[in-house]
Short mmCIF file of C-alpha atoms in Angstrom, two decimals:
data_model
loop_
_atom_site.label_atom_id
_atom_site.label_comp_id
_atom_site.label_asym_id
_atom_site.label_seq_id
_atom_site.Cartn_x
_atom_site.Cartn_y
_atom_site.Cartn_z
CA MET A 1 223.09 262.87 126.01
CA GLY A 2 222.82 265.27 123.76
CA ALA A 3 220.61 265.54 120.26
CA ASP A 4 221.59 268.04 118.01
CA ASP A 5 217.81 268.06 116.26
CA HIS A 6 216.65 270.30 119.13
CA PRO A 7 217.89 274.15 119.61
CA PRO A 8 219.40 274.83 123.45
CA GLY A 9 216.68 275.29 125.46
CA GLU A 10 214.18 274.29 128.43
CA TYR A 11 212.76 270.76 128.43
CA LEU A 12 210.57 269.44 130.71
CA HIS A 13 210.01 265.45 130.60
CA VAL A 14 207.04 263.81 132.78
CA THR A 15 207.61 260.17 133.30
CA ASP A 16 204.22 259.37 134.14
CA PHE A 17 204.35 256.84 131.16
CA MET A 18 205.36 254.12 133.94
CA SER A 19 202.57 254.99 136.50
CA GLY A 20 199.05 253.65 136.28
CA HIS A 21 197.92 257.14 136.11
CA SER A 22 198.57 260.23 133.92
CA THR A 23 198.67 263.99 134.38
CA GLU A 24 196.09 264.33 132.09
CA ASP A 25 193.30 262.19 131.92
CA ASN A 26 193.61 262.16 127.63
CA CYS A 27 197.41 261.48 127.60
CA LYS A 28 198.31 258.80 125.34
CA HIS A 29 201.42 257.03 124.29
CA PHE A 30 202.29 254.95 121.57
CA LEU A 31 203.89 251.08 122.29
CA VAL A 32 206.48 249.21 120.47
CA VAL A 33 206.99 245.45 121.94
CA LEU A 34 210.52 244.14 120.89
CA ASN A 35 211.61 240.64 120.90
CA TYR A 36 213.37 240.50 124.56
CA ASN A 37 211.91 240.54 128.41
CA LEU A 38 208.72 242.23 128.72
CA PRO A 39 208.88 244.72 131.68
CA LYS A 40 206.47 243.54 134.59
CA PHE A 41 204.57 247.23 133.89
CA THR A 42 203.79 246.29 130.24
CA PRO A 43 200.22 245.62 130.73
CA SER A 44 199.55 248.97 132.57
CA VAL A 45 201.72 251.00 129.69
CA TRP A 46 199.53 248.63 126.82
CA SER A 47 196.16 250.04 128.49
CA ARG A 48 197.26 253.37 128.28
CA ALA A 49 198.39 252.92 124.83
CA ARG A 50 196.72 254.69 121.68
CA LEU A 51 198.48 252.46 119.17
CA ARG A 52 200.25 249.37 120.02
CA LEU A 53 202.88 248.16 117.52
CA CYS A 54 205.14 244.58 117.69
CA ALA A 55 208.45 244.80 115.71
CA ASP A 56 208.33 241.41 114.04
CA GLY A 57 209.63 238.93 116.67
CA GLY A 58 208.08 240.94 119.48
CA ALA A 59 204.89 239.67 118.57
CA ASN A 60 206.33 236.49 119.55
CA ARG A 61 207.47 237.65 122.85
CA LEU A 62 203.86 239.32 123.76
CA PHE A 63 202.08 235.67 122.66
CA ASP A 64 204.42 233.58 124.72
CA ASP A 65 205.37 235.79 127.65
CA LEU A 66 202.20 238.43 128.52
CA PRO A 67 200.41 235.19 129.79
CA GLY A 68 202.69 234.77 132.22
CA HIS A 69 201.71 238.24 133.82
CA PHE A 70 198.56 236.90 134.72
CA PRO A 71 199.07 233.55 136.68
CA ASN A 72 195.51 233.14 137.63
CA GLU A 73 194.01 233.72 134.01
CA SER A 74 194.47 231.30 131.02
CA ALA A 75 196.65 231.83 128.48
CA ASP A 76 194.01 232.25 125.49
CA ALA A 77 192.13 234.82 127.27
CA VAL A 78 195.42 236.95 127.93
CA ARG A 79 196.14 236.60 124.13
CA LYS A 80 192.70 237.58 123.03
CA ARG A 81 192.81 240.41 125.62
CA PHE A 82 196.16 241.85 124.13
CA VAL A 83 196.05 241.92 120.34
CA PRO A 84 198.75 244.39 118.69
CA ASP A 85 197.24 246.89 116.01
CA VAL A 86 200.38 246.26 113.91
CA ILE A 87 203.37 243.94 113.20
CA VAL A 88 205.61 245.65 111.51
CA GLY A 89 209.19 244.36 110.14
CA ASP A 90 210.91 242.09 107.58
CA LEU A 91 208.99 239.18 109.31
CA ASP A 92 211.79 236.78 109.41
CA SER A 93 211.15 235.92 113.01
CA LEU A 94 207.04 236.23 113.37
CA ARG A 95 206.25 232.66 113.64
CA PRO A 96 203.21 231.80 111.33
CA ASP A 97 200.93 230.60 114.06
CA VAL A 98 201.24 233.49 116.04
CA ARG A 99 200.71 236.13 112.77
CA ALA A 100 197.37 233.88 112.15
CA PHE A 101 196.32 234.31 115.76
CA TYR A 102 196.64 238.45 115.68
CA ALA A 103 195.76 238.45 112.31
CA ALA A 104 192.38 237.20 112.89
CA ARG A 105 191.92 239.19 115.42
CA GLY A 106 192.64 242.33 113.79
CA SER A 107 196.14 243.06 113.70
CA VAL A 108 197.72 244.60 110.56
CA VAL A 109 200.70 243.11 109.18
CA ILE A 110 203.19 245.25 107.44
CA ASP A 111 206.02 243.18 105.53
CA LYS A 112 209.19 245.49 105.01
CA ALA A 113 211.05 242.58 103.84
CA SER A 114 212.80 244.83 100.70
CA ASP A 115 214.26 247.00 103.71
CA GLN A 116 217.54 245.22 104.94
CA ASP A 117 219.32 247.98 105.80
CA THR A 118 217.75 249.06 108.84
CA THR A 119 216.45 247.44 112.10
CA ASP A 120 212.54 246.16 113.27
CA LEU A 121 212.57 248.70 115.75
CA HIS A 122 213.64 251.52 113.18
CA LYS A 123 210.93 250.51 110.73
CA CYS A 124 208.27 250.54 113.65
CA ILE A 125 209.42 254.23 114.29
CA ALA A 126 209.22 255.17 110.82
CA PHE A 127 205.83 254.11 110.65
CA LEU A 128 205.04 256.21 113.75
CA GLU A 129 207.29 259.32 112.65
CA ASP A 130 204.31 261.13 110.69
CA LYS A 131 201.88 260.60 113.39
CA LEU A 132 203.97 261.81 116.21
CA ASP A 133 204.53 265.28 113.64
CA SER A 134 201.26 266.21 114.20
CA GLU A 135 201.09 266.20 118.07
CA PRO A 136 201.68 269.33 119.90
CA ARG A 137 204.86 269.57 121.93
CA SER A 138 203.95 272.68 124.76
CA SER A 139 201.93 269.88 126.65
CA LEU A 140 202.84 268.98 130.27
CA CYS A 141 201.92 264.91 128.83
CA GLN A 142 203.40 264.61 125.63
CA SER A 143 202.56 261.76 123.49
CA LYS A 144 205.67 259.32 123.54
CA ILE A 145 206.88 256.35 121.92
CA LEU A 146 207.47 253.51 124.72
CA ILE A 147 209.42 250.66 123.81
CA VAL A 148 209.34 247.71 125.92
CA GLY A 149 211.80 244.57 125.65
CA GLY A 150 214.62 247.08 124.16
CA LEU A 151 216.91 246.97 127.21
CA GLY A 152 219.22 243.73 127.86
CA GLY A 153 219.98 240.63 125.73
CA ARG A 154 222.29 240.13 122.65
CA VAL A 155 224.55 243.78 122.97
CA ASP A 156 224.44 244.25 119.24
CA HIS A 157 220.81 244.54 119.33
CA GLU A 158 220.89 247.14 122.62
CA PHE A 159 223.19 249.41 120.56
CA GLY A 160 221.31 249.08 117.48
CA ASN A 161 218.30 250.43 119.69
CA TYR A 162 220.42 253.16 121.29
CA ASN A 163 221.27 253.88 117.74
CA VAL A 164 217.66 254.47 116.82
CA LEU A 165 217.36 257.21 119.56
CA HIS A 166 219.91 259.16 117.70
CA ILE A 167 218.35 258.50 114.31
CA PHE A 168 215.30 259.97 115.21
CA ALA A 169 216.62 262.38 117.89
CA SER A 170 213.70 264.60 117.39
CA LEU A 171 210.90 262.31 118.67
CA PRO A 172 210.28 261.31 122.21
CA LEU A 173 211.58 257.84 122.23
CA VAL A 174 211.97 256.06 125.55
CA LEU A 175 213.17 252.37 125.94
CA LEU A 176 211.80 250.77 129.23
CA GLY A 177 213.32 248.05 131.34
CA ASP A 178 211.82 246.95 134.85
CA SER A 179 214.31 249.34 136.35
CA ALA A 180 215.32 251.54 133.95
CA PHE A 181 214.62 253.93 131.36
CA VAL A 182 216.85 255.14 128.59
CA GLN A 183 215.73 258.37 126.54
CA LEU A 184 217.90 260.47 124.69
CA LEU A 185 218.19 264.35 125.93
CA PRO A 186 217.96 267.23 123.83
CA ARG A 187 220.99 270.41 124.35
CA GLY A 188 219.63 272.29 126.84
CA THR A 189 218.00 272.27 130.56
CA ASN A 190 216.19 269.33 131.15
CA ARG A 191 213.67 268.87 133.98
CA ILE A 192 212.42 265.42 134.47
CA ILE A 193 209.38 265.00 136.97
CA PRO A 194 209.31 261.32 138.19
CA VAL A 195 206.24 259.84 139.05
CA GLY A 196 204.68 257.04 140.18
CA LEU A 197 206.75 253.61 139.81
CA LEU A 198 209.74 255.83 139.17
CA SER A 199 210.48 256.82 142.78
CA ARG A 200 213.00 254.45 143.18
CA PRO A 201 216.45 254.88 144.82
CA HIS A 202 218.95 253.63 142.02
CA TYR A 203 219.15 256.06 139.48
CA GLN A 204 222.03 256.50 137.23
CA PHE A 205 223.52 259.46 135.18
CA SER A 206 226.46 260.22 133.38
CA ILE A 207 227.33 263.74 134.87
CA SER A 208 229.93 266.48 135.17
CA TYR A 209 228.49 268.44 137.86
CA VAL A 210 225.87 267.90 140.31
CA SER A 211 223.94 270.29 142.46
CA HIS A 212 221.14 268.78 145.23
CA HIS A 213 219.22 269.50 148.15
CA GLY A 214 218.74 266.97 151.01
CA LEU A 215 219.56 263.88 148.95
CA PRO A 216 223.06 261.86 149.80
CA LEU A 217 224.63 261.65 146.22
CA LEU A 218 228.24 260.05 145.40
CA ALA A 219 229.81 261.63 142.59
CA PRO A 220 232.98 261.46 140.45
CA SER A 221 235.96 263.33 142.46
CA SER A 222 236.95 265.72 139.37
CA LEU A 223 233.76 266.93 138.08
CA LEU A 224 233.67 269.35 135.11
CA PRO A 225 231.38 272.39 134.85
CA GLU A 226 229.77 271.00 131.46
CA PHE A 227 226.49 270.10 132.52
CA GLU A 228 224.26 270.22 135.85
CA PHE A 229 221.70 267.81 137.36
CA ALA A 230 219.59 269.25 140.10
CA PHE A 231 218.24 266.80 142.47
CA ASN A 232 215.07 268.08 144.76
CA ALA A 233 214.18 265.65 147.30
#
């Protein structure tokens, strides 16, 4: 995929956001929780986030589902440990008990009910846009906006999430699932460095031309020299 907001050039993407460590100790990302299944590594990315947002009903999902990631702990203890910094949305899905629980523990609730033209994810990204504008873009480990609960579920919701990637094409947004991630790549040469949990054999790309070294790979029979993906094993 290409993003017209970026001039053609070379871009480096380090996927350390799904591992328990970073290429830079001070690398902290932003985290947005949506209202769908949370990947099993959600606690790991949560611990490395500088700011954690829930998009409306994502707060319900965090409250209800995250205790299941810690079967040996009480649900109440887990909920008290994972409190979002901000809850943003039109708040038509946020349950009163969940709102009260998190608000009592410091969560800021931002009511955007007056805006019925954008999704709750869009509202969260707009909230974060100014924060990322001040981030340096030359670092090996750049701050990203990581979005969990954005893959799968209702197809209209998932397409809406993809649309947000295009609307905010200049921002480093990543949709995360248990076995996949989705990121809008700018036009030009994109180098992706997989780290940690991303060492898996089942990546899938939409490709036109492939070069690789030492890696068995099935490719379409008719290849156009439009793009090149280079795999180095």
